[in-house]
mmCIF file of C-alpha atoms and ligand atoms in Angstrom:
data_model
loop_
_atom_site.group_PDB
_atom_site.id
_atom_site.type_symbol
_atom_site.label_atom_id
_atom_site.label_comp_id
_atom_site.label_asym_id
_atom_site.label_seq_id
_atom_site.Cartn_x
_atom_site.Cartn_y
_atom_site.Cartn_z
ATOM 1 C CA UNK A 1 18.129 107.961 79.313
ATOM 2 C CA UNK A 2 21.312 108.814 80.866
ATOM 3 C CA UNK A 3 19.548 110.256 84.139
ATOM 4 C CA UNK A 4 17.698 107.276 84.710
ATOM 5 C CA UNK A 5 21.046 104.979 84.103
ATOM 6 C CA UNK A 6 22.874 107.185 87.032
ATOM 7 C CA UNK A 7 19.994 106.234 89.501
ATOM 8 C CA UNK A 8 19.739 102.738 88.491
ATOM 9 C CA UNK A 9 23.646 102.159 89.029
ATOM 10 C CA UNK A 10 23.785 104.155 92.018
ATOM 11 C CA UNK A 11 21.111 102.043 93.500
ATOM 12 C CA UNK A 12 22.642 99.198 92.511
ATOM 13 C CA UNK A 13 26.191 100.067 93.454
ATOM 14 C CA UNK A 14 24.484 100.227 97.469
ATOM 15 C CA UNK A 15 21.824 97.295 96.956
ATOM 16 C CA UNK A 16 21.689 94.645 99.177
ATOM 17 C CA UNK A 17 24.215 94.205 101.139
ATOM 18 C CA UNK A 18 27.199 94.285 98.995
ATOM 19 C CA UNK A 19 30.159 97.071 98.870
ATOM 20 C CA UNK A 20 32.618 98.476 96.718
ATOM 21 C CA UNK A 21 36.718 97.117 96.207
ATOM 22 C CA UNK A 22 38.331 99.995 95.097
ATOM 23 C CA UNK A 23 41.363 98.825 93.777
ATOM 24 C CA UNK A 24 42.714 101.749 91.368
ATOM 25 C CA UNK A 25 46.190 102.365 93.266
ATOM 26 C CA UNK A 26 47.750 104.833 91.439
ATOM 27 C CA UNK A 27 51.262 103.777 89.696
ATOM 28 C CA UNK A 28 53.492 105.131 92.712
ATOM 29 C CA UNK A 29 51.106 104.357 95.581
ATOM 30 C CA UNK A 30 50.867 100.499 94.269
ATOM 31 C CA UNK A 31 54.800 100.345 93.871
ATOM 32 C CA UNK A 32 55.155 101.831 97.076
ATOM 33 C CA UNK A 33 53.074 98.929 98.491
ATOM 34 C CA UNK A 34 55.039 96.510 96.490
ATOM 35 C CA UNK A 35 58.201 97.571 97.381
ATOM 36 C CA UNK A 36 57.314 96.770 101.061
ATOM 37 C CA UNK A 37 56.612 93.047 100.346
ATOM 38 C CA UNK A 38 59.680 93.080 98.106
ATOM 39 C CA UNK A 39 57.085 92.301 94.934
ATOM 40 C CA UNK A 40 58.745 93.638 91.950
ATOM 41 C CA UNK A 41 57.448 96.885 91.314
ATOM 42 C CA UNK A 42 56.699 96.398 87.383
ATOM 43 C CA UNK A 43 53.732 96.673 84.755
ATOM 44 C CA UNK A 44 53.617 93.107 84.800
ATOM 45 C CA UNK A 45 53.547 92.546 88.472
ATOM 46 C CA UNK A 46 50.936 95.653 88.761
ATOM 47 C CA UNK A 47 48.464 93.540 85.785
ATOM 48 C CA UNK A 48 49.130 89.999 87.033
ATOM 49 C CA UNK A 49 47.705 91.440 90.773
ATOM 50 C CA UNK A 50 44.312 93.193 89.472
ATOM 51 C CA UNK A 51 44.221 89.815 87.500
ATOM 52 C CA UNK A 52 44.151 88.363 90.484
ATOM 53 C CA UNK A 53 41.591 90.417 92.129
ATOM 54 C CA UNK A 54 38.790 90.646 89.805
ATOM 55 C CA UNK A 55 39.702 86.607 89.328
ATOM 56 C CA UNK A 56 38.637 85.632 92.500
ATOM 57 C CA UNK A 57 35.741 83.181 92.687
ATOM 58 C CA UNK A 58 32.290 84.609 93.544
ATOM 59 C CA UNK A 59 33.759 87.838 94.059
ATOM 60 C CA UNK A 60 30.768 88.811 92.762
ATOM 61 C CA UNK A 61 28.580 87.520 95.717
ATOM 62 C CA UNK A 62 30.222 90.504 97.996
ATOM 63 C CA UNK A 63 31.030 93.144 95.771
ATOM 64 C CA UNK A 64 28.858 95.223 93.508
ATOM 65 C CA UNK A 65 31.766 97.531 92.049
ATOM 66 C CA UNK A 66 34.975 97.830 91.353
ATOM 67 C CA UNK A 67 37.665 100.944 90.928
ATOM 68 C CA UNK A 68 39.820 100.533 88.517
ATOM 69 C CA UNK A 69 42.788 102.753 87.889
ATOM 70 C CA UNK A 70 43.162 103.741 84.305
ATOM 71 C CA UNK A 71 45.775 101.785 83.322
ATOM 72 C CA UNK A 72 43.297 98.648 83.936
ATOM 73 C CA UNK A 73 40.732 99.716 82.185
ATOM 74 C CA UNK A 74 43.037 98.794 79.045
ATOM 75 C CA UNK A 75 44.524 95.414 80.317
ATOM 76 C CA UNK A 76 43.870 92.026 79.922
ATOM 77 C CA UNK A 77 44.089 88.731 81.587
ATOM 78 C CA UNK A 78 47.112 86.061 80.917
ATOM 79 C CA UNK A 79 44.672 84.557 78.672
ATOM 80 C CA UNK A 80 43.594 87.553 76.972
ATOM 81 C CA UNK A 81 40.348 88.653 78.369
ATOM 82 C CA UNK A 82 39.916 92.218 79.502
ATOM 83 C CA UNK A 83 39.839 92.780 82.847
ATOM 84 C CA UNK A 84 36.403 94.940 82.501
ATOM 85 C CA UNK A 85 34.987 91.967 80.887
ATOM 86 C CA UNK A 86 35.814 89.488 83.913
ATOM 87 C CA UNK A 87 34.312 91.945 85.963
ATOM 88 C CA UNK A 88 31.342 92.355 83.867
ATOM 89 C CA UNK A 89 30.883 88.543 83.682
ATOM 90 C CA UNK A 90 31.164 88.311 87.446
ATOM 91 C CA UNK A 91 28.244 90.799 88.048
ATOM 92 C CA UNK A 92 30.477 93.689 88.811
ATOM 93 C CA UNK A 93 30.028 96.853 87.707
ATOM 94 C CA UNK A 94 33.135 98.385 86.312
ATOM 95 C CA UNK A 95 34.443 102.099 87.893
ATOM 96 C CA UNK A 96 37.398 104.028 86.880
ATOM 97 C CA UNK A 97 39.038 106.989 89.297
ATOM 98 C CA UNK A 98 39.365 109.739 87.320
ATOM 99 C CA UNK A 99 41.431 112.652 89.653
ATOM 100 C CA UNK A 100 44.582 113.394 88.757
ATOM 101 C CA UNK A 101 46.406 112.862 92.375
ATOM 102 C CA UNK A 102 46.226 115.683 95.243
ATOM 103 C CA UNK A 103 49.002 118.634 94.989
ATOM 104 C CA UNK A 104 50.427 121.332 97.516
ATOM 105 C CA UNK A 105 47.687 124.133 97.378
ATOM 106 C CA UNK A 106 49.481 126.955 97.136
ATOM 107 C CA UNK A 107 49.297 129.267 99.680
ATOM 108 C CA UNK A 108 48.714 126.742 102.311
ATOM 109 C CA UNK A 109 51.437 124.810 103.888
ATOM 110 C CA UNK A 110 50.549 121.206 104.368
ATOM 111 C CA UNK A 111 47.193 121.005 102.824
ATOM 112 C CA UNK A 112 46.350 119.612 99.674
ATOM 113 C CA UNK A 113 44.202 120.055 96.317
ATOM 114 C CA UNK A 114 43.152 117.077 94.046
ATOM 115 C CA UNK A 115 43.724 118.346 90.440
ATOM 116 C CA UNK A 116 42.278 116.548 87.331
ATOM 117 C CA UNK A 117 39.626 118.911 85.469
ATOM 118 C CA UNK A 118 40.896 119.984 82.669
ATOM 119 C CA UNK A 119 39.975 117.752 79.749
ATOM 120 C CA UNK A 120 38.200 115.472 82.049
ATOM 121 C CA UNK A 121 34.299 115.894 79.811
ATOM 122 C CA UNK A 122 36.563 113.855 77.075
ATOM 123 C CA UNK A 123 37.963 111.715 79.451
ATOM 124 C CA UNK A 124 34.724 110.685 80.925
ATOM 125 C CA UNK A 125 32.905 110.264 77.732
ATOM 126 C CA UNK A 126 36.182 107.727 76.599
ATOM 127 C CA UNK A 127 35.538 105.516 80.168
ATOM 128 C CA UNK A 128 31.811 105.304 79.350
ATOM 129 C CA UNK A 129 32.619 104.056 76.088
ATOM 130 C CA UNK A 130 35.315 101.663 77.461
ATOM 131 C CA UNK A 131 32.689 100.147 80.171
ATOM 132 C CA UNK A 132 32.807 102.138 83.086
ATOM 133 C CA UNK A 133 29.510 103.207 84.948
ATOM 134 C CA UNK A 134 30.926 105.407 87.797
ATOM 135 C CA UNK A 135 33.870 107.274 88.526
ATOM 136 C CA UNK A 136 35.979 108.096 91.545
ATOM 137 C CA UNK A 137 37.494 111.347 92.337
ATOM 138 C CA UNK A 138 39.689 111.665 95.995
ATOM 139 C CA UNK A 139 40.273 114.932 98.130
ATOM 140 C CA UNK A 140 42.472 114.668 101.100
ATOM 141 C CA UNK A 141 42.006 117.256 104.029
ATOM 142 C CA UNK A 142 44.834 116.811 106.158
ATOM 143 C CA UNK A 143 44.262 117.686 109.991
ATOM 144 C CA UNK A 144 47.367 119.867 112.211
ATOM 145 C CA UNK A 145 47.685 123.006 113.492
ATOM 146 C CA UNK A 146 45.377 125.356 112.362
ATOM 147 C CA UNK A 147 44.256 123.119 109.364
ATOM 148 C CA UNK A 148 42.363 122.468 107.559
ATOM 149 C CA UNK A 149 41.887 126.329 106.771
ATOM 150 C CA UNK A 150 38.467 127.218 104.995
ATOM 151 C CA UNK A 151 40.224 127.699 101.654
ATOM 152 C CA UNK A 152 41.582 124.528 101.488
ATOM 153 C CA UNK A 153 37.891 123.229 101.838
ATOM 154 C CA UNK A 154 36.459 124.884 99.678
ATOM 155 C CA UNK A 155 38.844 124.470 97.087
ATOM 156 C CA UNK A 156 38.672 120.805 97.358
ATOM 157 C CA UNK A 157 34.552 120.774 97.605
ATOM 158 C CA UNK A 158 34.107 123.049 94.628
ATOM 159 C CA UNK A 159 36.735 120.341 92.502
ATOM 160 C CA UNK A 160 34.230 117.260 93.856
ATOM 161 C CA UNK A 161 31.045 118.792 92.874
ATOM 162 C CA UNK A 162 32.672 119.460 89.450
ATOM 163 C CA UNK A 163 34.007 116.418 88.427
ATOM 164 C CA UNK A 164 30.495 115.138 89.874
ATOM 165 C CA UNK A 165 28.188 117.164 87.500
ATOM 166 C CA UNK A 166 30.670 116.182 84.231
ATOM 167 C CA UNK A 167 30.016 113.045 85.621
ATOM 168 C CA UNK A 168 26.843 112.970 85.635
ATOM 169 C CA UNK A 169 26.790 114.769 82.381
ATOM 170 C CA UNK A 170 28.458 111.557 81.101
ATOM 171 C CA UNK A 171 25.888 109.390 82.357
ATOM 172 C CA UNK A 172 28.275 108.131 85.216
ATOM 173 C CA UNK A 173 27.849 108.048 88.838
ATOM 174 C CA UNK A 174 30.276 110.034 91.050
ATOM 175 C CA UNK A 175 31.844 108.779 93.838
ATOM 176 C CA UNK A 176 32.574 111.595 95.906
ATOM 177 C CA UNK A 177 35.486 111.411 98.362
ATOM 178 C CA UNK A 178 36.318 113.735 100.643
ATOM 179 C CA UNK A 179 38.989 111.926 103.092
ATOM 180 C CA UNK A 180 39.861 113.387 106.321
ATOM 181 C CA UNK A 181 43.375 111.905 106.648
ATOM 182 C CA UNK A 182 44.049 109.232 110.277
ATOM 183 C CA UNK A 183 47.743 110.808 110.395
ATOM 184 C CA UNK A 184 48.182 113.121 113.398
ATOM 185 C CA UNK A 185 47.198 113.249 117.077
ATOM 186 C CA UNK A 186 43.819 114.935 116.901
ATOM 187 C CA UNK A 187 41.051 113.878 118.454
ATOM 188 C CA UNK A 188 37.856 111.910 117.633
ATOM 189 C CA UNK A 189 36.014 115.063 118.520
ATOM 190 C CA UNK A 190 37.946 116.945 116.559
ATOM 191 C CA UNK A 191 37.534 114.209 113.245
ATOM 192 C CA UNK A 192 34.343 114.798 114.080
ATOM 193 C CA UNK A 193 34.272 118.857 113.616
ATOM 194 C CA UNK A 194 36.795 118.572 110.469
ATOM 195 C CA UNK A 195 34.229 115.955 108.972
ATOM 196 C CA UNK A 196 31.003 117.362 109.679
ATOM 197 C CA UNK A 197 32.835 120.895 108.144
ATOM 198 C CA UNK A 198 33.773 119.022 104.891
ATOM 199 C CA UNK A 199 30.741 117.385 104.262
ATOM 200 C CA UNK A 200 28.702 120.125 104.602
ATOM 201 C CA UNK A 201 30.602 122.116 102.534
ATOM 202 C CA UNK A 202 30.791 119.024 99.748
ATOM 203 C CA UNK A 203 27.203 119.323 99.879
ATOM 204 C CA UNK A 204 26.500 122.468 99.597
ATOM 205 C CA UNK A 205 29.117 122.498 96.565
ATOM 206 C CA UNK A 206 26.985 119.875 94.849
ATOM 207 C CA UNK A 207 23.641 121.420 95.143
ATOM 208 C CA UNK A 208 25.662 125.056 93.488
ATOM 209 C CA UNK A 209 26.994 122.492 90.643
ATOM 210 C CA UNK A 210 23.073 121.123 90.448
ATOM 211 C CA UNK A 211 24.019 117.526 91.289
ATOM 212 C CA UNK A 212 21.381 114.787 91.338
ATOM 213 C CA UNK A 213 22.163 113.600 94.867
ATOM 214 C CA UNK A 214 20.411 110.819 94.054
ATOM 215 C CA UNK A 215 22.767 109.332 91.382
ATOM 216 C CA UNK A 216 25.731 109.583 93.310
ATOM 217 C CA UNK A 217 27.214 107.982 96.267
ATOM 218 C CA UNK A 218 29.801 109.590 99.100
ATOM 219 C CA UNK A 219 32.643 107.812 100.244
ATOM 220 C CA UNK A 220 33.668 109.212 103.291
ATOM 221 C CA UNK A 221 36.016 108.607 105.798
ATOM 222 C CA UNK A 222 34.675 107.115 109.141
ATOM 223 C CA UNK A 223 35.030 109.269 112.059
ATOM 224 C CA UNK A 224 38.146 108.621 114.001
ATOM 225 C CA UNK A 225 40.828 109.771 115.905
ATOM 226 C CA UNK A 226 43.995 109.991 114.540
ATOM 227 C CA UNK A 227 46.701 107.115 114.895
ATOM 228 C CA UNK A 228 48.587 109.356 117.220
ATOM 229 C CA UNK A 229 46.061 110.279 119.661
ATOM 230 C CA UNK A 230 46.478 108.766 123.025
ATOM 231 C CA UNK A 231 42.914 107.998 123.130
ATOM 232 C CA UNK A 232 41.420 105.685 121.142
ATOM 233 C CA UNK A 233 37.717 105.179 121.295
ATOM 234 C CA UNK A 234 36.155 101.527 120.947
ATOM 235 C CA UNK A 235 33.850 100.411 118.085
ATOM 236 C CA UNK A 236 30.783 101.649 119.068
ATOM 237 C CA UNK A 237 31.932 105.321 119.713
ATOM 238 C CA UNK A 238 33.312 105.223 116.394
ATOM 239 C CA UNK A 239 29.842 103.860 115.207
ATOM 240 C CA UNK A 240 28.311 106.587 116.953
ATOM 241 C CA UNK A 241 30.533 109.634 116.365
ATOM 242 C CA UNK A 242 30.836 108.537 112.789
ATOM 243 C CA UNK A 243 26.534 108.323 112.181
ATOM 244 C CA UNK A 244 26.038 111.359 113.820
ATOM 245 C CA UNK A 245 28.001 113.376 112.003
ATOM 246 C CA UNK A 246 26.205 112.342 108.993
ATOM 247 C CA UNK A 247 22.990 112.591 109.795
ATOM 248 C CA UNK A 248 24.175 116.141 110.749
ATOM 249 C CA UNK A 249 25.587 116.641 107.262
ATOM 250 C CA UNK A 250 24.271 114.230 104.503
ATOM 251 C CA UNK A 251 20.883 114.927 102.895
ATOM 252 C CA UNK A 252 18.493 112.225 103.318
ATOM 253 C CA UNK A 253 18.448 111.767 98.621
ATOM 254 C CA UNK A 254 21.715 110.730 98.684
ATOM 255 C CA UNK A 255 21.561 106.571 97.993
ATOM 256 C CA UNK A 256 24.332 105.360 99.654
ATOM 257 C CA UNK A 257 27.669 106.029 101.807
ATOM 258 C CA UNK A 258 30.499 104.092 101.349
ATOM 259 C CA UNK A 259 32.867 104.455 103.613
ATOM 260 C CA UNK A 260 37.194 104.459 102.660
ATOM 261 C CA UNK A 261 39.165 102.299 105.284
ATOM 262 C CA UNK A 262 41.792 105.021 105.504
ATOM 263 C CA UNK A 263 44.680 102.623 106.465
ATOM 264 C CA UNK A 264 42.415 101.124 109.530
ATOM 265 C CA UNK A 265 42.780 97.462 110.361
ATOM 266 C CA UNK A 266 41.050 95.556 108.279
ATOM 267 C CA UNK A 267 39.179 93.425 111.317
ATOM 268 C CA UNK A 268 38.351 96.974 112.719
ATOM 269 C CA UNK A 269 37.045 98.494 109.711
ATOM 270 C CA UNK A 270 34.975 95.419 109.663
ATOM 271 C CA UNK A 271 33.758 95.696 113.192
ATOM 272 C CA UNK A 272 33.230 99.924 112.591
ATOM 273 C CA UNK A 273 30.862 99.105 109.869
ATOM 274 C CA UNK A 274 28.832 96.250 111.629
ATOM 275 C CA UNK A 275 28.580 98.041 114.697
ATOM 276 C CA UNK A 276 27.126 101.542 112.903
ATOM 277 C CA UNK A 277 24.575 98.696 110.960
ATOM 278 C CA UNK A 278 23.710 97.035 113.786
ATOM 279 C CA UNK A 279 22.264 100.454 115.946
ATOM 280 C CA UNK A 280 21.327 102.583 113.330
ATOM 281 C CA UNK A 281 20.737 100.173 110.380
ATOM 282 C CA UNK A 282 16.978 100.688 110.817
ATOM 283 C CA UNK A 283 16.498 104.201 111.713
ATOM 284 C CA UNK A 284 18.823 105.703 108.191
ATOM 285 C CA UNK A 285 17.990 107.433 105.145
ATOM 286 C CA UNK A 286 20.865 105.768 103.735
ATOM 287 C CA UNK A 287 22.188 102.207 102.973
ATOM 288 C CA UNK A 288 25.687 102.003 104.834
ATOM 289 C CA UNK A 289 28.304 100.037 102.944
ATOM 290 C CA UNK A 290 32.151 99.985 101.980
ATOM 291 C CA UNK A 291 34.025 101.158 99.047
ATOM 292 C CA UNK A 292 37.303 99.750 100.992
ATOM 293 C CA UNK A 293 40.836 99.271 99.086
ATOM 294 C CA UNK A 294 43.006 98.659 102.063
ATOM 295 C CA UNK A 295 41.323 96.898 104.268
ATOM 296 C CA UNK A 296 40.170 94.684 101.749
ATOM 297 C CA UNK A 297 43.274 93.664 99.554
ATOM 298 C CA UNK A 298 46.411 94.048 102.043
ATOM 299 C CA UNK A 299 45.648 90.565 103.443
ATOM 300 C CA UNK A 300 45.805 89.008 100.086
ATOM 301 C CA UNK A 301 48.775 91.211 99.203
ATOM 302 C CA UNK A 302 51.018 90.128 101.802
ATOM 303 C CA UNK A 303 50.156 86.221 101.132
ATOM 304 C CA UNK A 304 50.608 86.481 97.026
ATOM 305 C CA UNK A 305 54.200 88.044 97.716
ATOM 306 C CA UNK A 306 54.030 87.953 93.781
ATOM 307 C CA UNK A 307 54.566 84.517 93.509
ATOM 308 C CA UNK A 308 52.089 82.950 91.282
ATOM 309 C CA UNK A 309 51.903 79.659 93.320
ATOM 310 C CA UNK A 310 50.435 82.212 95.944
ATOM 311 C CA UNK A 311 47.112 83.225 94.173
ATOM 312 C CA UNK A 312 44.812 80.436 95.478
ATOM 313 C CA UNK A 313 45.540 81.567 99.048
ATOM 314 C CA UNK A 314 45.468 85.254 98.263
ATOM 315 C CA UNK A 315 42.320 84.972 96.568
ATOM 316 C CA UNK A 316 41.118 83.475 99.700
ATOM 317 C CA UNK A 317 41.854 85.730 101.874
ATOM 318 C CA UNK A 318 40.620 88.533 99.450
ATOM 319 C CA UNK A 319 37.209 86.559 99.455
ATOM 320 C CA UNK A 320 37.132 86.855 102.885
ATOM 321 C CA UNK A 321 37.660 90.359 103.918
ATOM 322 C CA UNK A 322 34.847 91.379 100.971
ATOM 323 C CA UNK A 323 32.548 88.780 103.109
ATOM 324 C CA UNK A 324 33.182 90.137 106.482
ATOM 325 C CA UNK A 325 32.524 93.116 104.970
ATOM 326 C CA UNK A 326 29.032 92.114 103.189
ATOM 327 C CA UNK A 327 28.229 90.529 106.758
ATOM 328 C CA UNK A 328 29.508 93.693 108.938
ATOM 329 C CA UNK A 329 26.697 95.612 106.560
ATOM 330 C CA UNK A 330 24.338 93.010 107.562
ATOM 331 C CA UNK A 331 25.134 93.521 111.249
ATOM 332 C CA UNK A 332 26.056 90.123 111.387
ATOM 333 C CA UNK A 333 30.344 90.317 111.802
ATOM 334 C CA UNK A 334 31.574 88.755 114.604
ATOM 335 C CA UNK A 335 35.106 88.413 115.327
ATOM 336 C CA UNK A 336 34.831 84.445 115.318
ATOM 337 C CA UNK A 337 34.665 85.194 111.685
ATOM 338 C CA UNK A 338 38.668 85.880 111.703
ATOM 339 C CA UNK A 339 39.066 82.363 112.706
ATOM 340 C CA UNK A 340 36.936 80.268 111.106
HETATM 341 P P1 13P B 401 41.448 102.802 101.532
HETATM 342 O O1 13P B 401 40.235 101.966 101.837
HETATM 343 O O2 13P B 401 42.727 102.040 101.513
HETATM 344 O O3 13P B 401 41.496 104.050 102.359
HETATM 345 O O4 13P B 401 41.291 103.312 100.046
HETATM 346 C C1 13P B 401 40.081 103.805 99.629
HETATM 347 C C2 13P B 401 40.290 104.619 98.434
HETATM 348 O O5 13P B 401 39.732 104.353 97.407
HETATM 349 C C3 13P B 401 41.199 105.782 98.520
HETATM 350 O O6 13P B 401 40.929 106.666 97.474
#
């Protein structure tokens, strides 16, 4: 019962051509991008914006799951309705991420681990009751000198496949995340190498752990160089670098890939998407979608301001980034699109 349920919402999570919003900010990281707009950095102001999200008409159209942060999964709207029943009622499937936010690793300077095990078969079987269908779990590799070191991946891949087989236990789908930070000056080739590295290690994590690859989905980043790097590739060598690294790495049960923005433009992340659609579309084991927070909400963020008179507009532009996005997996974005 609960293995079919993970294959029928992992299929459906990657169906069509409609993506993830992943909008489960941690407390910090959402006051952090508050305090940049000046928006007061408050539980209210933190509910009123996810009230604003999941409120935006025919969200639904684009998106086929949200991310909620915990916190959400309790609230309601002004007018009392939970906010896992709006998304319900727009055709959304409700997620929840589930780590516990990514720690020094000791013994290795400037590289990370995502904690969050312990006690997580309770809090999984608590989400499922509360809604939730799939779950979200985030490891960060950062690249530098001499990093990331083969402990630090392997640490981080043995924590995914975990928290993906309790998952899965619970009769929710993992969304695996393995993010190769953009910070730094390395290259694309070298994105590439770190990438290629992690995934293959993720995966061979997951078969150990005796995931059903088909009732999950990966959420990688895309493969580029980082923001440093003097050069920067255009959209198709992203589209390219990015594909072949995971048809090196990425076994061909595995549903769907849906890809994290990372901090990208969201116009670019758009165009990244379309463009890998548009040549390989055809030719993939894989549906190729987004599971986006930045590159979808930041537009909307810096219009609403937290001024309720705002929302309309912010909802909007919110509408519009999850469209490019359904589009770019399509391969129908253009950038005529951003002025229409
Ligand atoms: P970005 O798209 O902003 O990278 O966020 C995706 C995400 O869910 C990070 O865990």
């Amino acid at each position: 019962m609960k293995a079919r349920a993970i294959l029928d919402t992992a299929k459906a999570l990657v169906a069509g051509d409609k993506g993830l919003l992943a909008m489960d900010e941690s407390i910090p990281t959402c006051n952090r991008r508050f305090a940049a707009l000046d928006i007061p950095q408050t539980d209210e102001a933190r509910r009123a914006y996810r009230e604003l999200i999941v409120t935006t008409p025919n969200l639904g159209e684009c998106i086929s799951g949200a991310i909620l942060y915990e916190q959400t999964l309790h609230q309601e709207t002004r007018s009392g309705i939970p906010i896992v029943k709006v998304l319900i009622d727009a055709g959304i499937i409700p997620g929840i991420k589930v780590d516990a936010g990514a720690r020094d690793l000791a013994g290795h300077p400037g590289e990370k681990i995502t904690e969050g095990l312990d006690g997580l078969r309770e809090r999984l079987t608590q989400y499922a009751q509360m809604g939730a269908r799939f779950a979200k779990w985030r490891a960060i590799i950062v690249p530098g000198d001499g990093i990331p070191s083969r402990g630090c991946i392997e640490a981080n891949a043995q924590a995914l496949a975990r928290y993906a087989a309790l998952c899965q236990e619970a009769g929710l789908v993992p969304v695996v995340e393995p993010e190769v930070l953009m910070e730094g000056d390395h290259t694309l080739a070298r994105c590439a190498q770190i990438t290629e590295e992690v995934l293959r290690a993720v995966f061979e994590q997951l078969y150990l752990q005796r995931v059903t690859l088909e009732g999950m989905i990966l959420k990688p980043n895309m493969v580029v160089p980082g923001l440093a790097c003097s050069a920067q590739p255009n959209v198709d060598e992203v589209a390219d670098a990015t594909v072949k690294c995971l048809v090196q790495a990425v076994p061909a049960a595995v549903p769907g890939i849906a890809f994290l923005s990372g901090g990208q433009p969201s116009d670019l992340a758009s165009a990244r998407l379309n463009a890998m659609n548009v040549r390989f579309k055809s030719r993939l084991p894989w549906a190729l979608a987004f599971s986006f927070a930045r590159a979808i909400q930041q537009p909307a963020l810096e219009i609403w301001r937290g001024e309720a008179s705002n929302v309309p507009a912010a909802q909007q532009a919110l509408f519009h980034r999850a469209d490019c996005n359904r589009v770019a997996r399509r391969g129908e974005y253009t950038a005529a699109m951003e002025n229409a």
